[in-house]
PDB file of C-alpha atoms in Angstrom:
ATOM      1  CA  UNK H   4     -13.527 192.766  79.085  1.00 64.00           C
ATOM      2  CA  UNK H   5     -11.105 191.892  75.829  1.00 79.00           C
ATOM      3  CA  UNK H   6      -7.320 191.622  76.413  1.00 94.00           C
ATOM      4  CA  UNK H   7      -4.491 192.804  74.735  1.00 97.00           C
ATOM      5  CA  UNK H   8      -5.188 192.043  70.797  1.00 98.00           C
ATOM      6  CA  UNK H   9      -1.882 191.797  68.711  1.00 98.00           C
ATOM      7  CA  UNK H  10      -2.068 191.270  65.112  1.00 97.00           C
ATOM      8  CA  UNK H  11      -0.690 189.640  63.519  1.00 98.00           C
ATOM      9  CA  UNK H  12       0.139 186.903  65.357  1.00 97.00           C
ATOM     10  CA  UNK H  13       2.550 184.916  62.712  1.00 98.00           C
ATOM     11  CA  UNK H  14       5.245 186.844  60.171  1.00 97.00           C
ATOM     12  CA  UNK H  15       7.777 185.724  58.183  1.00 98.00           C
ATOM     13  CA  UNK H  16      10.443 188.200  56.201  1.00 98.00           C
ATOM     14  CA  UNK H  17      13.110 188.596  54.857  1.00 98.00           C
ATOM     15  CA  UNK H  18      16.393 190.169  56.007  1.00 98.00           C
ATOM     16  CA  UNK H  19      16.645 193.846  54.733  1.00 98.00           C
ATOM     17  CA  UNK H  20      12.773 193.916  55.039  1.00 98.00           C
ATOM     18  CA  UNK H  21      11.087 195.822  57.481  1.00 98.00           C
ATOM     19  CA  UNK H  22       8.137 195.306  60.030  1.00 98.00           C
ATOM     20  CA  UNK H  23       5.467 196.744  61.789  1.00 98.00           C
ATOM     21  CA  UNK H  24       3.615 195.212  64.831  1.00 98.00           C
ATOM     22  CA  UNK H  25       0.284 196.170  66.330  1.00 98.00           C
ATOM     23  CA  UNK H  26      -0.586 196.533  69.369  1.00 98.00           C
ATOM     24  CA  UNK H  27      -4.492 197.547  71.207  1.00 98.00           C
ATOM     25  CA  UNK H  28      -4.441 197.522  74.924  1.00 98.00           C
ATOM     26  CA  UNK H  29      -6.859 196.800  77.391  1.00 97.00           C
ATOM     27  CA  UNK H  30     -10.225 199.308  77.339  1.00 96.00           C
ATOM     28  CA  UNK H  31      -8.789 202.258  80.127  1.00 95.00           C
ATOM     29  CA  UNK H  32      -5.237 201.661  79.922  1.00 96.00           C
ATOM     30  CA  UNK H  33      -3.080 203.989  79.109  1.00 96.00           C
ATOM     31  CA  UNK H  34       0.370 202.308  78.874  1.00 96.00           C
ATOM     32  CA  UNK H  35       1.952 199.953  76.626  1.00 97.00           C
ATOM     33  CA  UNK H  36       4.871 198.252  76.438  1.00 97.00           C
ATOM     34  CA  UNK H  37       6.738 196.236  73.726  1.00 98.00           C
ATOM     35  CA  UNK H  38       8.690 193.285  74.671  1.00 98.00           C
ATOM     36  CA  UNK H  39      11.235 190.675  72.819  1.00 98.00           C
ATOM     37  CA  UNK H  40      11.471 186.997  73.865  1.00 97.00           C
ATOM     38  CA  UNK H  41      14.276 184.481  72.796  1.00 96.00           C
ATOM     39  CA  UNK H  42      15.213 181.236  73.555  1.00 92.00           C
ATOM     40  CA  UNK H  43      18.666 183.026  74.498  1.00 89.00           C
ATOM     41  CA  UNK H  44      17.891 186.383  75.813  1.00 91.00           C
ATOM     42  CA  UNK H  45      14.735 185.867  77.780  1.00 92.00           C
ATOM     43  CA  UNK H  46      12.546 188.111  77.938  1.00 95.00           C
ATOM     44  CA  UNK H  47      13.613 191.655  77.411  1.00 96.00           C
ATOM     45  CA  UNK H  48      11.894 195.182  77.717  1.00 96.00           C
ATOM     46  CA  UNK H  49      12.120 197.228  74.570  1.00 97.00           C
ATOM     47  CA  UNK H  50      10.212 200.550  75.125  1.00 96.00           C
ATOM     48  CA  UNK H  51       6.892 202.023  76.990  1.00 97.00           C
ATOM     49  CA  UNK H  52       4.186 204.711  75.324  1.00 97.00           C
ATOM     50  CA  UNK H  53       2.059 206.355  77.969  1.00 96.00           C
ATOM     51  CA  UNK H  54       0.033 209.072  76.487  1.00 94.00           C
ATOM     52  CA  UNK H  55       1.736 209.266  73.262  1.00 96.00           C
ATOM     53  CA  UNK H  56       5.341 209.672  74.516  1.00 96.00           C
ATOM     54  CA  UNK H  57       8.171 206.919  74.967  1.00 96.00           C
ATOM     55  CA  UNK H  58       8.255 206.732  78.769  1.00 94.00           C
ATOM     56  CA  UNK H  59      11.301 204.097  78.686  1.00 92.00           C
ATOM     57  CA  UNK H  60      13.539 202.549  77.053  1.00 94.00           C
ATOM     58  CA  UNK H  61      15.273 198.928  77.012  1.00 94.00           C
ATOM     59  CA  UNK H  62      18.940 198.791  75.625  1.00 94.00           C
ATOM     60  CA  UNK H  63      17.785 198.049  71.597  1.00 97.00           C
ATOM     61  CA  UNK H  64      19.266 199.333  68.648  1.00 97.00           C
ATOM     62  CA  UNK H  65      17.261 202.335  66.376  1.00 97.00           C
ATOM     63  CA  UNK H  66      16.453 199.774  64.162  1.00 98.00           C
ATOM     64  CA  UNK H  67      13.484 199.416  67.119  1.00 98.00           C
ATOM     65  CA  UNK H  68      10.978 202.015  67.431  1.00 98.00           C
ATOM     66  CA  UNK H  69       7.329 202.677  68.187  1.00 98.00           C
ATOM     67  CA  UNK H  70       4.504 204.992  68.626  1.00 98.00           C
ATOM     68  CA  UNK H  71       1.135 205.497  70.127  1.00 98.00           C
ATOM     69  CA  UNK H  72      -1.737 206.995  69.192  1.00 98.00           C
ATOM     70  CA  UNK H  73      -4.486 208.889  70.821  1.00 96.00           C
ATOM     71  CA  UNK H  74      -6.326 205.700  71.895  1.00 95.00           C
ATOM     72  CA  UNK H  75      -3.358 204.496  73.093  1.00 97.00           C
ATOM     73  CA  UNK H  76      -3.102 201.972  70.263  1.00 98.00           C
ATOM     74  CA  UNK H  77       0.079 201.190  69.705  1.00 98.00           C
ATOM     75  CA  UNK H  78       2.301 199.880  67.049  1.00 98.00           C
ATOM     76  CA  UNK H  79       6.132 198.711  66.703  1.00 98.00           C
ATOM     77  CA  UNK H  80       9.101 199.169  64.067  1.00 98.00           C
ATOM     78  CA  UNK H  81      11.576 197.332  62.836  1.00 98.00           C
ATOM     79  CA  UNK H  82      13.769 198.093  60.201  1.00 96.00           C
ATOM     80  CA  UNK H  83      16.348 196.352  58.316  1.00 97.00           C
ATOM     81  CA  UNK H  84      15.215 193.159  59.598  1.00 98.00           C
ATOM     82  CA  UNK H  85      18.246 190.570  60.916  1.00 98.00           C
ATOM     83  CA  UNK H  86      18.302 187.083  61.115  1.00 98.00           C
ATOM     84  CA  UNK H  87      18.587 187.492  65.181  1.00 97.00           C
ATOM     85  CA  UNK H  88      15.545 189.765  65.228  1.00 98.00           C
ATOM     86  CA  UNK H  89      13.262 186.156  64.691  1.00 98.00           C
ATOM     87  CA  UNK H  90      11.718 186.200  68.259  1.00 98.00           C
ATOM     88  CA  UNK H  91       8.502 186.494  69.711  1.00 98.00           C
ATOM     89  CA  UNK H  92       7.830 190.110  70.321  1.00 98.00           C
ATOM     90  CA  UNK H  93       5.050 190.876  73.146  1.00 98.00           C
ATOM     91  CA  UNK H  94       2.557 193.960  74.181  1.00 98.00           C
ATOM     92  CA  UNK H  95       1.835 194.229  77.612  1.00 97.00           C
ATOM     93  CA  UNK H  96      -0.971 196.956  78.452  1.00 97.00           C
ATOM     94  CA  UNK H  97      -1.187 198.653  82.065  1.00 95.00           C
ATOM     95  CA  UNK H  98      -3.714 200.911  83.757  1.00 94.00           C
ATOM     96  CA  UNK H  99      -0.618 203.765  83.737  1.00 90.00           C
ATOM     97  CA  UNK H 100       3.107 204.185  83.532  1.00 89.00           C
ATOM     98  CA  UNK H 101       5.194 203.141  87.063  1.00 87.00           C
ATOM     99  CA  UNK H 102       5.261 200.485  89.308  1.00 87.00           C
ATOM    100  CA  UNK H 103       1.691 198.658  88.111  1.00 88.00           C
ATOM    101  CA  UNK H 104       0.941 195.359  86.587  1.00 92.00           C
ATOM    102  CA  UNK H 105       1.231 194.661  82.965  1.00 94.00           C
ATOM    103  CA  UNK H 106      -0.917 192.119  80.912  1.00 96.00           C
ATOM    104  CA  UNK H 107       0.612 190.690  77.801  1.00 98.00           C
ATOM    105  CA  UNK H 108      -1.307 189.929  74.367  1.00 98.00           C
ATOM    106  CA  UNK H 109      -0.795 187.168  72.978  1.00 97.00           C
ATOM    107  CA  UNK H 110       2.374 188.189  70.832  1.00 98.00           C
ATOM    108  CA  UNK H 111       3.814 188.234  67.139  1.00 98.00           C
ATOM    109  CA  UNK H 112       6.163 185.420  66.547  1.00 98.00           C
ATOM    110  CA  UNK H 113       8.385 186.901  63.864  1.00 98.00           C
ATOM    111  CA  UNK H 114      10.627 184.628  61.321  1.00 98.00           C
ATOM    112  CA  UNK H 115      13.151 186.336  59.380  1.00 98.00           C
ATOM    113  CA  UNK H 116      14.571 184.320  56.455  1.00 98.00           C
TER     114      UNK H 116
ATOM    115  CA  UNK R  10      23.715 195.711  85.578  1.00 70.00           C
ATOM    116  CA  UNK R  11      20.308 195.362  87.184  1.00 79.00           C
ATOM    117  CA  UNK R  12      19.469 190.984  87.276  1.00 92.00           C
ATOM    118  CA  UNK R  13      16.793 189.180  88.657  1.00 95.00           C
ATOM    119  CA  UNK R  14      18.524 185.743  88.870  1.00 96.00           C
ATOM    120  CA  UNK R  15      15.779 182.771  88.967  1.00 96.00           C
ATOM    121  CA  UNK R  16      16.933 178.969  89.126  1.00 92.00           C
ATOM    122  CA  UNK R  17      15.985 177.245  86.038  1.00 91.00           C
ATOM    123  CA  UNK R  18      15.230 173.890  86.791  1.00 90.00           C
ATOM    124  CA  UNK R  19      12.992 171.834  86.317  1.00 96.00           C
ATOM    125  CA  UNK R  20      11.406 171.865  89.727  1.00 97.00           C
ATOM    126  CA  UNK R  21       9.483 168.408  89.452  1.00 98.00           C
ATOM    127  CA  UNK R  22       7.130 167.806  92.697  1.00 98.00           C
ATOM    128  CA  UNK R  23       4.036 165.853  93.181  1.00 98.00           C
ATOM    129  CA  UNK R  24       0.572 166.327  92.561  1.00 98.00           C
ATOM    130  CA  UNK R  25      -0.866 168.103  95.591  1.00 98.00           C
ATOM    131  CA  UNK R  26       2.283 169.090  96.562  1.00 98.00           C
ATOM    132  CA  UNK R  27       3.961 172.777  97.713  1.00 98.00           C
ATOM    133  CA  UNK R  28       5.776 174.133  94.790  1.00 98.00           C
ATOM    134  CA  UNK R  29       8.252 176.876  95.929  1.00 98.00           C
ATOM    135  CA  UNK R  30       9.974 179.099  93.588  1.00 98.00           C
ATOM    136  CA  UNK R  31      12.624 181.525  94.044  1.00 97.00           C
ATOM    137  CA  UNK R  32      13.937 184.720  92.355  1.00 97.00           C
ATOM    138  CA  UNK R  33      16.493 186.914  93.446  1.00 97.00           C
ATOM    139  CA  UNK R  34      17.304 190.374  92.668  1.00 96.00           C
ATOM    140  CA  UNK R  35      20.271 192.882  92.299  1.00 93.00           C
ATOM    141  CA  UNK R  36      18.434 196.443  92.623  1.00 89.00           C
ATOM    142  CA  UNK R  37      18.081 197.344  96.230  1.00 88.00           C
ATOM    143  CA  UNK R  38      15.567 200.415  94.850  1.00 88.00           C
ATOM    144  CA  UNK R  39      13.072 197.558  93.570  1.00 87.00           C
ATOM    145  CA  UNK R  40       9.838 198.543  94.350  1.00 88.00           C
ATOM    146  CA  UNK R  41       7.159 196.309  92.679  1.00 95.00           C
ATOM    147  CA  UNK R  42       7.728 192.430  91.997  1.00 97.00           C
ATOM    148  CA  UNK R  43       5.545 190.446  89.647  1.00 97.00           C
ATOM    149  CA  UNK R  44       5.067 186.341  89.207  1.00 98.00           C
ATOM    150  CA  UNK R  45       4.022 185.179  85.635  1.00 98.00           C
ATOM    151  CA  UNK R  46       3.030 181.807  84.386  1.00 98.00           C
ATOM    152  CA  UNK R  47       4.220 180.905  80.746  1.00 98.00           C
ATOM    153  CA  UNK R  48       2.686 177.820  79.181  1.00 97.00           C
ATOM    154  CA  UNK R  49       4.811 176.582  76.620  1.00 95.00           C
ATOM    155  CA  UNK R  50       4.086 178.692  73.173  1.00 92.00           C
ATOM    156  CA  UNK R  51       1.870 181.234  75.105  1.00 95.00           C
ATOM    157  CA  UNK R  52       2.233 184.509  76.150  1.00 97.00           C
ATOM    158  CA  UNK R  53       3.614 184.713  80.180  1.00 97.00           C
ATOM    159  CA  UNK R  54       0.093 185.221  82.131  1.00 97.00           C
ATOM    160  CA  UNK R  55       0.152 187.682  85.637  1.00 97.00           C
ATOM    161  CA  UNK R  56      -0.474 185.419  88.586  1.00 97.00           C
ATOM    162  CA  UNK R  57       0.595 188.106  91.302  1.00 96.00           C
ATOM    163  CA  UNK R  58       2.009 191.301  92.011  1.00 97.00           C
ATOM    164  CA  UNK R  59       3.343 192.075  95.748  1.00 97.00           C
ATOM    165  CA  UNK R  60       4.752 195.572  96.764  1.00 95.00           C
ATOM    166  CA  UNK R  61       5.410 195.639 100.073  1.00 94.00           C
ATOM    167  CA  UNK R  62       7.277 193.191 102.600  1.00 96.00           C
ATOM    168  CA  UNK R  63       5.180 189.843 103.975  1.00 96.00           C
ATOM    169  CA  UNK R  64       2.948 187.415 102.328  1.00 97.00           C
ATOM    170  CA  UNK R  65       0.092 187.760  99.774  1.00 97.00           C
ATOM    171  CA  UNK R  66      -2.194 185.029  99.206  1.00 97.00           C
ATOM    172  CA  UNK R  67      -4.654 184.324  96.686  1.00 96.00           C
ATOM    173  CA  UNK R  68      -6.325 181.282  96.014  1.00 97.00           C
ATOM    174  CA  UNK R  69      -3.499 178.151  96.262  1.00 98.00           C
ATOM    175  CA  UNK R  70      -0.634 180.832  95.574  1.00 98.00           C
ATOM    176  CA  UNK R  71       1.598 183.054  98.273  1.00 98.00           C
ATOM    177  CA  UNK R  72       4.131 185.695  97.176  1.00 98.00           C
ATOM    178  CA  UNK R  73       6.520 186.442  99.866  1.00 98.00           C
ATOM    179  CA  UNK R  74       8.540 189.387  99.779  1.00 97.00           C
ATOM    180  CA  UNK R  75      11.617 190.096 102.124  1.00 96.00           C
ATOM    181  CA  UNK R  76      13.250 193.453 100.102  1.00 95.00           C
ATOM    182  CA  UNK R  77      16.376 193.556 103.110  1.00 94.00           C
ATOM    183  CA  UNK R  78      17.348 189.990 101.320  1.00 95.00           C
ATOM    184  CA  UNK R  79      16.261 190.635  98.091  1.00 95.00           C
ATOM    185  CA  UNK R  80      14.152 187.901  98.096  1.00 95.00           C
ATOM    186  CA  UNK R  81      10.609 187.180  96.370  1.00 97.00           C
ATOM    187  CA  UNK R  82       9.190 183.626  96.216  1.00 98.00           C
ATOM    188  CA  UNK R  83       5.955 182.281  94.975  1.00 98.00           C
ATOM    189  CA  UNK R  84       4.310 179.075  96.556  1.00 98.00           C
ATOM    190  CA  UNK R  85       1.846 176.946  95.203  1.00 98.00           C
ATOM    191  CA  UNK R  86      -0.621 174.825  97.119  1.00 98.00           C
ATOM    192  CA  UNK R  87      -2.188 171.380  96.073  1.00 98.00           C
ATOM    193  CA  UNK R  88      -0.353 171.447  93.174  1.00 98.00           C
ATOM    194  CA  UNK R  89      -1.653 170.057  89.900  1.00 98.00           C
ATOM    195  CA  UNK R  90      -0.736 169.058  86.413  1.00 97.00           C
ATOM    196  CA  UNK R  91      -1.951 172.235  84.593  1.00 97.00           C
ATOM    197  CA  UNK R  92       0.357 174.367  87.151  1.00 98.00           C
ATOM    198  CA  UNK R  93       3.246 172.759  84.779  1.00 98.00           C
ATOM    199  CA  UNK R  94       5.043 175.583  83.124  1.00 98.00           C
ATOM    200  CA  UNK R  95       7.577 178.086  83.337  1.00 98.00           C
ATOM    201  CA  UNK R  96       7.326 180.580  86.155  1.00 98.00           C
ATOM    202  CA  UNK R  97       8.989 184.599  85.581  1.00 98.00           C
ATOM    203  CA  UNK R  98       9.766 186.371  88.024  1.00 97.00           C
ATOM    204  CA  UNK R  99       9.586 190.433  87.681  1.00 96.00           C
ATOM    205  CA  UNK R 100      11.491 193.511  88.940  1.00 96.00           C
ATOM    206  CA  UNK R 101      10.231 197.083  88.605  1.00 93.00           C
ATOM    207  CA  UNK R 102      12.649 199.634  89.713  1.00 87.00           C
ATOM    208  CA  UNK R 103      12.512 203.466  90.224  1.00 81.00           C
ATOM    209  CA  UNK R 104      13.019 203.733  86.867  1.00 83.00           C
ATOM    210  CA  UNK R 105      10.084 201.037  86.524  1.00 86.00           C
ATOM    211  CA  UNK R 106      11.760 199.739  83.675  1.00 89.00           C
ATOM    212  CA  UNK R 107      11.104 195.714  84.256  1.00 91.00           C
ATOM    213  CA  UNK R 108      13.699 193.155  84.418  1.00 94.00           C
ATOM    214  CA  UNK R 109      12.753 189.791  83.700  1.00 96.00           C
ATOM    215  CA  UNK R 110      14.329 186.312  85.099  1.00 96.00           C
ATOM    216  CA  UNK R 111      14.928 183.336  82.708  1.00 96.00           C
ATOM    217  CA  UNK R 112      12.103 181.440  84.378  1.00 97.00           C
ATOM    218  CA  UNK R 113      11.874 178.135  86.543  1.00 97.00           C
ATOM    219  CA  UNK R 114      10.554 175.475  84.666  1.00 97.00           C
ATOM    220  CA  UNK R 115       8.059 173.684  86.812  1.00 98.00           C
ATOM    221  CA  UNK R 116       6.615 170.124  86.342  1.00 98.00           C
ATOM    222  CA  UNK R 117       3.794 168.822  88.403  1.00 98.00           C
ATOM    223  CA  UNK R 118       3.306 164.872  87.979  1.00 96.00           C
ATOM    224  CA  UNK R 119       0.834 162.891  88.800  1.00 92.00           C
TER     225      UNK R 119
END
């Protein structure tokens, strides 16, 4: 059974630029969630898609968004790209939204220059 | 503020040694607590998930759960050099938005 596939899985850009992220979950599950990691912050929740709608959201700015699609792909925004945005931003797909286990991809380490 | 406070370390034991990690936990609605292994420049990997108060075992590792202290810890058996990396600890609330810990760093040496 494939994992979570994220792609890609190296960026750089530059500030002002923006970004987009993919995401494809495990076959069957319906939930994804985006994460950000940093050397400072940890490892913080950003937002959850089950069935097309945001279920949850982690204390970001707008500049961070998402969507998902029918097939519960899902992909992430970032606009107006900071230096402090350089991180490594993870998927993690579950069976469904609540209290369930969460598998991560193998993540997107961004670089803004 | 909802935390899930995890000592950093590093936690250095012995090869076939017990490795015993703690996390701690501010939300006294937590219902679902997760242990991931991180190796270093890989994505954190799901070891175990525990929802209710007791043990869980599963192969060389126990979760223990004890929700009146707001306590979760995660032993490891025998052990061994590839068990060296950083260990995060999970919270799922009734909002089952997850809060992370920083991780304990754990080195196994020969």
């Amino acid at each position: 059974k494939a994992g979570v596939t994220q792609t890609p899985r190296y960026l750089i850009k530059t500030r002002g630029q923006q970004v987009t992220l993919s995401c494809s979950p495990i076959s069957g599950h319906r939930s994804v969630s985006w994460y950000q990691q940093t050397p400072g912050q940890g490892l913080q929740f950003l937002f959850e898609y089950f069935s097309e709608t945001q279920r949850n959201k982690g204390n970001f700015p707008g500049r961070f968004s998402g969507r998902q699609f029918s097939n519960s792909r899902s992909e992430m925004n970032v606009s107006t790209l900071e230096l402090g945005d350089s991180a490594l931003y993870l998927c993690a797909s579950s069976l469904n939204t609540g209290p369930t286990e969460a598998f991560f991809g193998q993540g997107t380490r961004l670089t803004v220059v | 503020q909802k935390e899930v406070e995890q000592n950093s370390g590093p936690l250095s034991v012995p090869e076939g040694a017990i490795a015993s990690l703690n996390c701690t936990y501010s939300d006294r609605v937590s219902q679902s607590f997760f242990w991931y292994r991180q190796y270093s420049g890989k994505s954190p990997e799901l070891i175990m998930s525990i929802y209710s108060n007791g043990d869980k075992e599963d192969g060389r590792f126990t979760a223990q759960l004890n929700k009146a202290s707001q306590y979760v810890s995660l032993l490891i058996r025998d052990s061994q050099p590839s068990d060296s990396a950083t260990y995060l600890c999970a919270v799922k609330g009734g909002s089952y938005i997850p809060t992370f810990g920083r991780g304990t760093s754990l080195i196994v040496h020969p």
